[in-house]
PDB file of C-alpha atoms in Angstrom:
ATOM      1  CA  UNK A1239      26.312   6.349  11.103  1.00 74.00           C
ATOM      2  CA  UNK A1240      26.882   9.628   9.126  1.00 78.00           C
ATOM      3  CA  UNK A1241      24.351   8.311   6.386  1.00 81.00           C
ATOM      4  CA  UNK A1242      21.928   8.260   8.264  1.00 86.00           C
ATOM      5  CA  UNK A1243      22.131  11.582  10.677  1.00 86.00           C
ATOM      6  CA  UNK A1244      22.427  12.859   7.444  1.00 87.00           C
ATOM      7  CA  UNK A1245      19.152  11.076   6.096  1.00 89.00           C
ATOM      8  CA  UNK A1246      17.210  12.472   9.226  1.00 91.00           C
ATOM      9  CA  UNK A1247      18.421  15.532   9.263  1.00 89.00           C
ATOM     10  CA  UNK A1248      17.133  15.991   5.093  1.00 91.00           C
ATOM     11  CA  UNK A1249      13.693  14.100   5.978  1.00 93.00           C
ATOM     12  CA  UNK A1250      13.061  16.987   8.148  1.00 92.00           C
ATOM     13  CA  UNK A1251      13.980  19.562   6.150  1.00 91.00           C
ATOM     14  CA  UNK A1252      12.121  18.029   3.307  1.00 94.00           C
ATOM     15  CA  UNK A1253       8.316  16.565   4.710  1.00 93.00           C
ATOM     16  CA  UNK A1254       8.689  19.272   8.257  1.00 92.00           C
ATOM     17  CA  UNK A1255       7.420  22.580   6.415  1.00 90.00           C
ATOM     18  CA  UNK A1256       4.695  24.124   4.352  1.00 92.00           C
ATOM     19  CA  UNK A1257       5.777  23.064   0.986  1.00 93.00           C
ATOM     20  CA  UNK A1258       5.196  19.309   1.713  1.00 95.00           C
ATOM     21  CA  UNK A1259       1.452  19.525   3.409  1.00 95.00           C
ATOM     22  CA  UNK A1260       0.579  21.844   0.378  1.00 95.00           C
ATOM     23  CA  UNK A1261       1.984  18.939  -1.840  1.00 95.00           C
ATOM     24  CA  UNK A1262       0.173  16.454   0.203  1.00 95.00           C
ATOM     25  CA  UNK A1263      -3.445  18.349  -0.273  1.00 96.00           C
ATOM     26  CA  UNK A1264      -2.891  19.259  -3.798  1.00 94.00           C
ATOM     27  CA  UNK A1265      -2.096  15.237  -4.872  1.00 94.00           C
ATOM     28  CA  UNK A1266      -5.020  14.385  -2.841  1.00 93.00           C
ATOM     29  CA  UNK A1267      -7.273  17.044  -4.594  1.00 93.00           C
ATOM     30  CA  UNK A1268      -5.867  16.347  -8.171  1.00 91.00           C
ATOM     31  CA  UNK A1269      -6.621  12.946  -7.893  1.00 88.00           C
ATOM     32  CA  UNK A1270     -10.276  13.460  -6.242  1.00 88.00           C
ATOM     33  CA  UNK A1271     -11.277  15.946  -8.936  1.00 87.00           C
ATOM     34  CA  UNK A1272      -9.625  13.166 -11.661  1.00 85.00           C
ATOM     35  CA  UNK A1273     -12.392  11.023 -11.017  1.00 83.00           C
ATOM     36  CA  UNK A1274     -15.195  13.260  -9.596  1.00 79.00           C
ATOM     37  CA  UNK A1275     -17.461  13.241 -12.944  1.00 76.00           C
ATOM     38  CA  UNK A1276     -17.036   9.239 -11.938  1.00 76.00           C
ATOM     39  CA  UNK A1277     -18.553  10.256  -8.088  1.00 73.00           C
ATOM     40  CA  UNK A1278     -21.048  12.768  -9.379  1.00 70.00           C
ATOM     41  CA  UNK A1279     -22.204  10.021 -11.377  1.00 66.00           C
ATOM     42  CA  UNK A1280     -22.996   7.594  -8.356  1.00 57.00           C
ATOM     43  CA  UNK A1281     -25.079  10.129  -6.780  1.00 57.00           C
ATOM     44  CA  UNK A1282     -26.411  11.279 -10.015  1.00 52.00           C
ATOM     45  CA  UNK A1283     -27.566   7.949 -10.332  1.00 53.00           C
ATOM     46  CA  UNK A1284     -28.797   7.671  -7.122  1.00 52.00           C
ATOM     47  CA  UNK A1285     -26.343   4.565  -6.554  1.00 49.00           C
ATOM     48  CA  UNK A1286     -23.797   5.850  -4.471  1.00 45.00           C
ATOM     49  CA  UNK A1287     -24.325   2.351  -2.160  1.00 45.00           C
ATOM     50  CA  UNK A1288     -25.712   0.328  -4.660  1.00 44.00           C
ATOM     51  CA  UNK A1289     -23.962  -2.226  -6.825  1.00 41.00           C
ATOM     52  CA  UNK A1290     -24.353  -0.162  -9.435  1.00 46.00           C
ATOM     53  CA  UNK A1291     -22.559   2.407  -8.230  1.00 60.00           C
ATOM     54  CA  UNK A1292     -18.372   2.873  -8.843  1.00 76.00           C
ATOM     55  CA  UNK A1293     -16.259   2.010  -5.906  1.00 79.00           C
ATOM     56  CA  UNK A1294     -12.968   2.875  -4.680  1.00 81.00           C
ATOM     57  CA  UNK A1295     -11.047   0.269  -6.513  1.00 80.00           C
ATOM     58  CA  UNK A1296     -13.171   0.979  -9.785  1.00 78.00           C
ATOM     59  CA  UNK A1297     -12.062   4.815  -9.455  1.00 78.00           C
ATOM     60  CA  UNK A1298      -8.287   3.034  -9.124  1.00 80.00           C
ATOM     61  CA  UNK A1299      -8.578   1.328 -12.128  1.00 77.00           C
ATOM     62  CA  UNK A1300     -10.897   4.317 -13.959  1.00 75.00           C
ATOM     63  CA  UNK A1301      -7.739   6.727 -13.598  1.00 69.00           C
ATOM     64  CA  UNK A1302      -5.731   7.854 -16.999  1.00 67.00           C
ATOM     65  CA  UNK A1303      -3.743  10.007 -18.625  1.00 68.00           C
ATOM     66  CA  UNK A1304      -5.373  13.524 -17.948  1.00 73.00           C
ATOM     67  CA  UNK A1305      -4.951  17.570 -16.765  1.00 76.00           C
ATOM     68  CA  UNK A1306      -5.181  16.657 -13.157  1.00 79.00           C
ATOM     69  CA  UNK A1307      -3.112  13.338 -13.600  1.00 79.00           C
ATOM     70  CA  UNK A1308      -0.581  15.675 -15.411  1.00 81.00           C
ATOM     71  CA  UNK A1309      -0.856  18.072 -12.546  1.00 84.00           C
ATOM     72  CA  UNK A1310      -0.484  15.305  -9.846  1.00 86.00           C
ATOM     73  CA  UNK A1311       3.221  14.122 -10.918  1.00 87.00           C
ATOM     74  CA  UNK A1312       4.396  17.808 -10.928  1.00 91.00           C
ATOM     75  CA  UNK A1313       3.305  18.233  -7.586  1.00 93.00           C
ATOM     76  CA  UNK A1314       5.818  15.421  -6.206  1.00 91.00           C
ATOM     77  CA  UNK A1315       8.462  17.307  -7.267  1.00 93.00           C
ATOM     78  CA  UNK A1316       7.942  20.117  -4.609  1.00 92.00           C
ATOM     79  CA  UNK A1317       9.192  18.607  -0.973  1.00 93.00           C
ATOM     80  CA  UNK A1318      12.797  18.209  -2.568  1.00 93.00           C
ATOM     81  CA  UNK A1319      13.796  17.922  -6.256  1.00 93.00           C
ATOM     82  CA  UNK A1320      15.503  21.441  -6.102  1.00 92.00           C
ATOM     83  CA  UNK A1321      16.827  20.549  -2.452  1.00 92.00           C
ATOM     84  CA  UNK A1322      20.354  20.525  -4.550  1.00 91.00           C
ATOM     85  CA  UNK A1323      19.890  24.287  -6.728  1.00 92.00           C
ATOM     86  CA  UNK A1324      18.809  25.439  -3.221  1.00 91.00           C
ATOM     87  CA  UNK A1325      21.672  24.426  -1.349  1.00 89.00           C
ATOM     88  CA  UNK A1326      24.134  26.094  -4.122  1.00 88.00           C
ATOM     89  CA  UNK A1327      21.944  29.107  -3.683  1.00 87.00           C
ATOM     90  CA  UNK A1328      22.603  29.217  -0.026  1.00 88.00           C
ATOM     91  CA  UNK A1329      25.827  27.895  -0.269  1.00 84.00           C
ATOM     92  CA  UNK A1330      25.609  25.229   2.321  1.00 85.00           C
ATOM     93  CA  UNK A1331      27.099  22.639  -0.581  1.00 83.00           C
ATOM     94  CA  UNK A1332      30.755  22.994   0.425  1.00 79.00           C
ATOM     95  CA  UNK A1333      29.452  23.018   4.163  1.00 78.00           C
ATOM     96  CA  UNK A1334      27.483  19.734   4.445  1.00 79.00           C
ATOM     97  CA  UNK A1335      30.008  17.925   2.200  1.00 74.00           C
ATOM     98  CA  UNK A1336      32.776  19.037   4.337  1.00 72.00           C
ATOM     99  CA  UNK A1337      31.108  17.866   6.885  1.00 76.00           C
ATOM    100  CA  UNK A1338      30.606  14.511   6.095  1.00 78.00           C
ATOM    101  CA  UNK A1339      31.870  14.232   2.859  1.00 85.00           C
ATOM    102  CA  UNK A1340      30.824  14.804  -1.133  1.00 87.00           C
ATOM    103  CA  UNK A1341      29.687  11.258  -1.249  1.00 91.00           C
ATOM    104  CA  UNK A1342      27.452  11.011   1.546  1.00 91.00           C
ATOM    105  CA  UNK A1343      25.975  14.493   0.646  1.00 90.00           C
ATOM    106  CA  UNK A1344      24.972  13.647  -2.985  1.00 93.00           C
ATOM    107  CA  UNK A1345      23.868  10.020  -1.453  1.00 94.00           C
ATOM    108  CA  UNK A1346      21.565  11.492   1.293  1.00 94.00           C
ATOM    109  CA  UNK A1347      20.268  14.008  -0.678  1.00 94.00           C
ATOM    110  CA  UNK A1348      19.573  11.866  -3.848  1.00 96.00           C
ATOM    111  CA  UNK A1349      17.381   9.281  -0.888  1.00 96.00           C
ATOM    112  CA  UNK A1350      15.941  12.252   0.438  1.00 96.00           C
ATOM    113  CA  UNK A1351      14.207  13.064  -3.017  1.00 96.00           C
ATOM    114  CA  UNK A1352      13.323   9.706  -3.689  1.00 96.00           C
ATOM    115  CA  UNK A1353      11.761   9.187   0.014  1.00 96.00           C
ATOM    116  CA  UNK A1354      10.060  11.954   0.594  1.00 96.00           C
ATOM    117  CA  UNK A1355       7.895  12.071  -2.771  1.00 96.00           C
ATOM    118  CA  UNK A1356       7.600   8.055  -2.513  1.00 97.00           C
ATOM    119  CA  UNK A1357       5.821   9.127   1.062  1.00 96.00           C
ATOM    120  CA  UNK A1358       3.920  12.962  -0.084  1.00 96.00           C
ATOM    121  CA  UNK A1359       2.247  10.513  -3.040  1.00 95.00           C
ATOM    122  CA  UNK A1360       1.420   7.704  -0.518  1.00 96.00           C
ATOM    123  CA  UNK A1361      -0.424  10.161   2.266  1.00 96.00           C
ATOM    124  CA  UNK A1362      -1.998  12.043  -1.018  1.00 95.00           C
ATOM    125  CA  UNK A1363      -3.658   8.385  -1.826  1.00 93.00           C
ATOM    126  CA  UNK A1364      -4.705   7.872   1.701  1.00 93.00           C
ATOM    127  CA  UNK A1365      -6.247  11.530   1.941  1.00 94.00           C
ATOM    128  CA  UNK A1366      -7.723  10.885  -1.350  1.00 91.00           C
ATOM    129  CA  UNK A1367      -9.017   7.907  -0.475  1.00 89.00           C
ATOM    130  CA  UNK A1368     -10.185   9.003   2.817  1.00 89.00           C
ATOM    131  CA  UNK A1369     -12.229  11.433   0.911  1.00 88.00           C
ATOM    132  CA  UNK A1370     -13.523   9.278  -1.447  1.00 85.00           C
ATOM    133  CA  UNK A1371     -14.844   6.825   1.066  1.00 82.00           C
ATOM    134  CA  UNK A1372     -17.873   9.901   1.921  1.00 82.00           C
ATOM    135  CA  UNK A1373     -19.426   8.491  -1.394  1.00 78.00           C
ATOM    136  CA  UNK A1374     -18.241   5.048  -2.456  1.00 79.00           C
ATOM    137  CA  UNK A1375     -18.028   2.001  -1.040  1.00 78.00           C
ATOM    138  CA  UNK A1376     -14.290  -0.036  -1.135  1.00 79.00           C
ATOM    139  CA  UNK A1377     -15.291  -2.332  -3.173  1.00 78.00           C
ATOM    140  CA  UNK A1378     -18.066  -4.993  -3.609  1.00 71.00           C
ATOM    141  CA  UNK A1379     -19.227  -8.464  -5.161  1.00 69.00           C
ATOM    142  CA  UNK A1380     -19.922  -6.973  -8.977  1.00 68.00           C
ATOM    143  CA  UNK A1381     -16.624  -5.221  -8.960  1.00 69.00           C
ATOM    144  CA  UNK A1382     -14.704  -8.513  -7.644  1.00 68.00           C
ATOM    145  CA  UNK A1383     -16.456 -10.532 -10.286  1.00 65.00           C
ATOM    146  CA  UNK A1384     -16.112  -7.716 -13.226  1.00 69.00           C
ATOM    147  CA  UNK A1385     -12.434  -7.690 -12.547  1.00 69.00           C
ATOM    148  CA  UNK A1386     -11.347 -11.167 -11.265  1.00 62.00           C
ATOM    149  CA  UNK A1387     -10.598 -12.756 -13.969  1.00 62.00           C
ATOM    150  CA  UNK A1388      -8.240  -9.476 -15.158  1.00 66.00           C
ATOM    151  CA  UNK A1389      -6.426  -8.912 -12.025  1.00 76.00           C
ATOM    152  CA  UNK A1390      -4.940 -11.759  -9.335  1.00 69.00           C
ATOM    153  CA  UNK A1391      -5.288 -10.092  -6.172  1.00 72.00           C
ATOM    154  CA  UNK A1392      -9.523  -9.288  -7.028  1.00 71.00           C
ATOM    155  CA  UNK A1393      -9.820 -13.083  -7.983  1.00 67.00           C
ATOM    156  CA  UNK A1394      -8.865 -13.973  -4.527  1.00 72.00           C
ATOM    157  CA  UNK A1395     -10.676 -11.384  -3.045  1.00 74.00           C
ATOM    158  CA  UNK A1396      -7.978  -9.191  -1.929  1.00 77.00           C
ATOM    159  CA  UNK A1397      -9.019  -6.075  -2.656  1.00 80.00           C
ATOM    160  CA  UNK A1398      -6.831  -4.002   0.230  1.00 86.00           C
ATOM    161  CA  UNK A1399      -4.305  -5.382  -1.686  1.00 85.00           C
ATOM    162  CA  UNK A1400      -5.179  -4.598  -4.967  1.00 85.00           C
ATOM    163  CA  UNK A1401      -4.513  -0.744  -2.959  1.00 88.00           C
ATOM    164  CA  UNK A1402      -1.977  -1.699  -1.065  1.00 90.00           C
ATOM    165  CA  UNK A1403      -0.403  -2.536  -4.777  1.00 90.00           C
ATOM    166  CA  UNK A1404      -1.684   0.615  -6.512  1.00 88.00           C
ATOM    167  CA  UNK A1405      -0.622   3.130  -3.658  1.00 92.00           C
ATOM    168  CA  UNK A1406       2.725   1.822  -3.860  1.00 94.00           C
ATOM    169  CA  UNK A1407       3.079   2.007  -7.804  1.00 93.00           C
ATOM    170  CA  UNK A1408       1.757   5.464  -7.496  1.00 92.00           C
ATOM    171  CA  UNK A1409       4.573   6.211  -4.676  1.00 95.00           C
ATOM    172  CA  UNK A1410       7.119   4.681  -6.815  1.00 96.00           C
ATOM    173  CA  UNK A1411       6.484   6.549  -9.840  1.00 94.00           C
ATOM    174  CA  UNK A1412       6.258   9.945  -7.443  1.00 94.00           C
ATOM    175  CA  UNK A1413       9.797   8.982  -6.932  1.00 96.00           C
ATOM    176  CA  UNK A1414      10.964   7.747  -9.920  1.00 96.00           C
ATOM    177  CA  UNK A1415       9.997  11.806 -11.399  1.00 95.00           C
ATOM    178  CA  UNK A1416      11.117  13.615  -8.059  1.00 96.00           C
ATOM    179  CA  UNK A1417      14.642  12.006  -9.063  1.00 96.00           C
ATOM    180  CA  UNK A1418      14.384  12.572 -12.623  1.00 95.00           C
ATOM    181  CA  UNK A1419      14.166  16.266 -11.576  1.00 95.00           C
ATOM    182  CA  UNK A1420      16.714  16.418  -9.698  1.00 96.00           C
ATOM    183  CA  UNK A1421      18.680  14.836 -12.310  1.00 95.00           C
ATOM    184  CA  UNK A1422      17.981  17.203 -14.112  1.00 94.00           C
ATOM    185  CA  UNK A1423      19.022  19.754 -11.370  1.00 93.00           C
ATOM    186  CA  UNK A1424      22.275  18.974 -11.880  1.00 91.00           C
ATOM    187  CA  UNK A1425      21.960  20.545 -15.461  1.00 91.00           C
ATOM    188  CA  UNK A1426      19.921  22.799 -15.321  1.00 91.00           C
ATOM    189  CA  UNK A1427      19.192  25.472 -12.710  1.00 88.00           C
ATOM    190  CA  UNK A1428      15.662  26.602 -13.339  1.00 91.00           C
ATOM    191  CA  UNK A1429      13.239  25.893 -10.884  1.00 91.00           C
ATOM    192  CA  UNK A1430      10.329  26.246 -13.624  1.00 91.00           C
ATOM    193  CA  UNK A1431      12.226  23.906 -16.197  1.00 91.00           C
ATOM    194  CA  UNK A1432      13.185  20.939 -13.303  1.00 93.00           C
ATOM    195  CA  UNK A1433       9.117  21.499 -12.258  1.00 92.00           C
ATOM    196  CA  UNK A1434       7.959  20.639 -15.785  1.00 91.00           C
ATOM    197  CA  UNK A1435      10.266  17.917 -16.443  1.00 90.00           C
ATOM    198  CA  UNK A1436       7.706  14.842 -15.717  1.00 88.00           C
ATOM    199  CA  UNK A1437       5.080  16.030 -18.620  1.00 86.00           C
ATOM    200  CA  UNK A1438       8.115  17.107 -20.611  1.00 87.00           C
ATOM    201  CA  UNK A1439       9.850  13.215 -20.094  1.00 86.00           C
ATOM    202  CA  UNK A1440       6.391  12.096 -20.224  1.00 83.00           C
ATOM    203  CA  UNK A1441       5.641  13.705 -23.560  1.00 81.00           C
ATOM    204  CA  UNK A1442       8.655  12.504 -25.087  1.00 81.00           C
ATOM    205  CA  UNK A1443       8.112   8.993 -24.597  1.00 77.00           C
ATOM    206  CA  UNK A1444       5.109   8.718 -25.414  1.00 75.00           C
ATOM    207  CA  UNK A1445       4.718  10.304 -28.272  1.00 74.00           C
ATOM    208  CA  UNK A1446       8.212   9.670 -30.029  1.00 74.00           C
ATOM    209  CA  UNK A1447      10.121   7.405 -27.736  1.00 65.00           C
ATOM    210  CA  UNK A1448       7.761   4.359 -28.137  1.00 68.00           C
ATOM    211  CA  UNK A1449       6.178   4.910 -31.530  1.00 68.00           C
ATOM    212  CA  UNK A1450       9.391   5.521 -33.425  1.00 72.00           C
ATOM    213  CA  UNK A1451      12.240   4.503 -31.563  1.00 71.00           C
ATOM    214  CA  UNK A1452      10.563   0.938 -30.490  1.00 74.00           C
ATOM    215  CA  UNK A1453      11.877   0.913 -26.915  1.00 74.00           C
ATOM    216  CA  UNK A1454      10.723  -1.817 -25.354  1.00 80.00           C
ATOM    217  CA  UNK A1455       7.876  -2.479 -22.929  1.00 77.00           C
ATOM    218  CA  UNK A1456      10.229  -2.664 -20.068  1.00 83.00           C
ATOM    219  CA  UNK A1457      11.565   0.438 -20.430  1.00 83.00           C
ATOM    220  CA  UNK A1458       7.993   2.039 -20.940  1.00 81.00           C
ATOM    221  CA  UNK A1459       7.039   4.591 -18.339  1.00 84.00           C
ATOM    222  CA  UNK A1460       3.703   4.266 -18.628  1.00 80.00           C
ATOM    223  CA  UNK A1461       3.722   0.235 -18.684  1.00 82.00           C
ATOM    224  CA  UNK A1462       5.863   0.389 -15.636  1.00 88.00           C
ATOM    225  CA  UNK A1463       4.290   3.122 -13.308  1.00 87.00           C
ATOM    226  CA  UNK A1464       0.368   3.501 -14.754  1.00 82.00           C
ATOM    227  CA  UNK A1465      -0.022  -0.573 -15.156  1.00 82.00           C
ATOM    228  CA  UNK A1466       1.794  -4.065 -14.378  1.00 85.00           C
ATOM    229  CA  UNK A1467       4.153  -4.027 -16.608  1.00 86.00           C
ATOM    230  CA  UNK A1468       4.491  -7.876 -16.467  1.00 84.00           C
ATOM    231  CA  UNK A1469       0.769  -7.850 -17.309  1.00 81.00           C
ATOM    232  CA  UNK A1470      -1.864  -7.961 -14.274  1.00 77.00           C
ATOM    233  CA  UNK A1471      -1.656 -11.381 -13.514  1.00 78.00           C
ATOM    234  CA  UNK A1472       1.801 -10.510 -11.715  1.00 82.00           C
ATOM    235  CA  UNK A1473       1.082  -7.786  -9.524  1.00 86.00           C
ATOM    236  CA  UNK A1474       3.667  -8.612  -7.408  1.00 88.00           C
ATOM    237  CA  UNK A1475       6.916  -9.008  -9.931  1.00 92.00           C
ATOM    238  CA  UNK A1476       5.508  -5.766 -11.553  1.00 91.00           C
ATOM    239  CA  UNK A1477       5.873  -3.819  -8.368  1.00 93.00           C
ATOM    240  CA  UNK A1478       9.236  -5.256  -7.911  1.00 95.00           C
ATOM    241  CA  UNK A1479      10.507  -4.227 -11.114  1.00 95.00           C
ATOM    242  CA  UNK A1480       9.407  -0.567 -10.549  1.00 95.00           C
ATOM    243  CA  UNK A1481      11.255  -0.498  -7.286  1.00 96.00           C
ATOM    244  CA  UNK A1482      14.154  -1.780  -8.915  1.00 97.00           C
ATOM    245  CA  UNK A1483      13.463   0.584 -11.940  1.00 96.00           C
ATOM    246  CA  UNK A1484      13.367   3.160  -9.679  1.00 97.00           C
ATOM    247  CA  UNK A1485      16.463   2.707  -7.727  1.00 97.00           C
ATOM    248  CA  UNK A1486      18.505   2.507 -11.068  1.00 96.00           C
ATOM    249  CA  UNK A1487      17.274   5.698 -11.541  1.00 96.00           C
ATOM    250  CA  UNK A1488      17.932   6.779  -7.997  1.00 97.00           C
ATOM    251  CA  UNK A1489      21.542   5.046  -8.613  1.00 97.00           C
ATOM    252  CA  UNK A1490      22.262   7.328 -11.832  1.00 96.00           C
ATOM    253  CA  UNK A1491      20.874  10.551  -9.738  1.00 96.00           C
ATOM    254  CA  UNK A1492      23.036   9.817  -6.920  1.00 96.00           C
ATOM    255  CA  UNK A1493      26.051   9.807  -9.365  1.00 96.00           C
ATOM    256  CA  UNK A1494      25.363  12.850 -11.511  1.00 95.00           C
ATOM    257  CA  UNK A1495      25.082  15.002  -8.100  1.00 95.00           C
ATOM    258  CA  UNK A1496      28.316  13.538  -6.973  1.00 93.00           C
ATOM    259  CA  UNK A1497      30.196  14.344  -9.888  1.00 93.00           C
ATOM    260  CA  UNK A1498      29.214  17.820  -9.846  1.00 91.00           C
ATOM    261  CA  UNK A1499      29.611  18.432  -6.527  1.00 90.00           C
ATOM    262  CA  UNK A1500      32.990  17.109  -6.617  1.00 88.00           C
ATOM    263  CA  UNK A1501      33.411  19.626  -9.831  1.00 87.00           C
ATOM    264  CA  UNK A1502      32.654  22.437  -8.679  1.00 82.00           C
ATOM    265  CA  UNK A1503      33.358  22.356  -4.693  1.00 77.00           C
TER     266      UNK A1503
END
């Protein structure tokens, strides 16, 4: 199928270079230096093994709103948000859609985006968590009783899960702001501007969208991507309804870029 020559052929244009390792690193130091006074602490403490000490899935749930965090959805944007602005600038817009055609273009590129932050996120975790494991422990009894009662998949014991879960929120919302920027591409064609647009959206809702418009939880950002938005007994539903949120999104993107490209070309 054309889709999905077309599919391959933008996965290795997008995760197949420089741009996307760098991206990969950067997430995985960002998020390592988001909780590193949290680390320090354990060894500070002299409980980096102890029960005392924080563990990977207290670091998970320790994370927040901060410089790095900030810093960390930018980076997603890199492997392919501007994919679109790039191809005008090399005009290869009118050659790929010709190819296949303006519909399969703006629908392969749109997944592209999506995919390959969704995956530059998810091997920024690992790496992060990788590194993490030199001085904390996964996770053990104190944590699973602290939390249990809070969170379904600790109460059973199912902590891998409990990551499983947060990796894939965290991939999701990678996603959810690589195709917000290119959204945004369709716009607007500065690099710098499409870059900034997660703290900019970001900003916006939180501090105006939610206080004075009212929008509801389910259209929160931050309820969706950063917690369970169905609360944290339903871990499951709650990732479900980011995907879905997500692919919305990705549905809207997909649109915008086909309507331009069939405007201009």
């Amino acid at each position: 199928m054309k889709i999905l020559r077309m599919l391959r052929s933008n996965m290795r244009r997008a995760i197949i270079n420089k741009r996307f390792i760098i991206a990969v690193l950067l997430i995985a130091i960002f998020e390592y230096m988001d909780v590193f006074h949290l680390i320090y602490s354990n060894y500070a403490d002299g409980s980096s093994s102890d029960m005392a000490g924080y563990t990977l899935v207290e670091l998970l749930l320790s994370t927040g709103v901060t410089m790095f965090w900030g810093m960390s959805i930018t980076v997603c944007l890199m492997p392919y948000s501007c994919a679109y602005i790039e191809d005008e600038e090399n005009n290869s817009v009118t050659y790929m859609s010709v190819r296949s055609s303006k519909v399969l273009y703006s629908v392969s590129t749109v997944l592209t985006c999506g995919l390959s932050a969704f995956l530059c996120v998810v091997l920024g975790k690992v790496l992060f968590f990788i590194i993490s494991s030199f001085s904390c422990d996964v996770c053990n009894p104190y944590t699973l009783e602290m939390y249990g009662d809070f969170i379904t998949s600790l109460s059973e014991g199912n902590y891998w899960g409990f990551i499983a879960g947060n990796v894939i929120l965290c991939g999701l919302r990678g996603s959810f702001f690589a195709l917000v920027g290119m959204l945004t591409s369709c716009y607007v064609k500065n690099k710098m501007v499409i870059y900034s647009t997660p703290i900019l959206l970001f900003y916006f809702f939180t501090k105006f969208g939610y206080f004075n418009l009212h929008l509801p939880e389910y259209l929160d950002i931050v309820a969706i991507y950063m917690t369970y938005v169905f609360g944290n007994k339903h871990e499951l539903f709650s990732i479900l309804y980011a995907f879905a949120f997500t692919l919305c999104v990705g549905v809207i993107t997909a649109y915008s870029v086909n309507r331009e490209v069939r405007r201009r070309y």
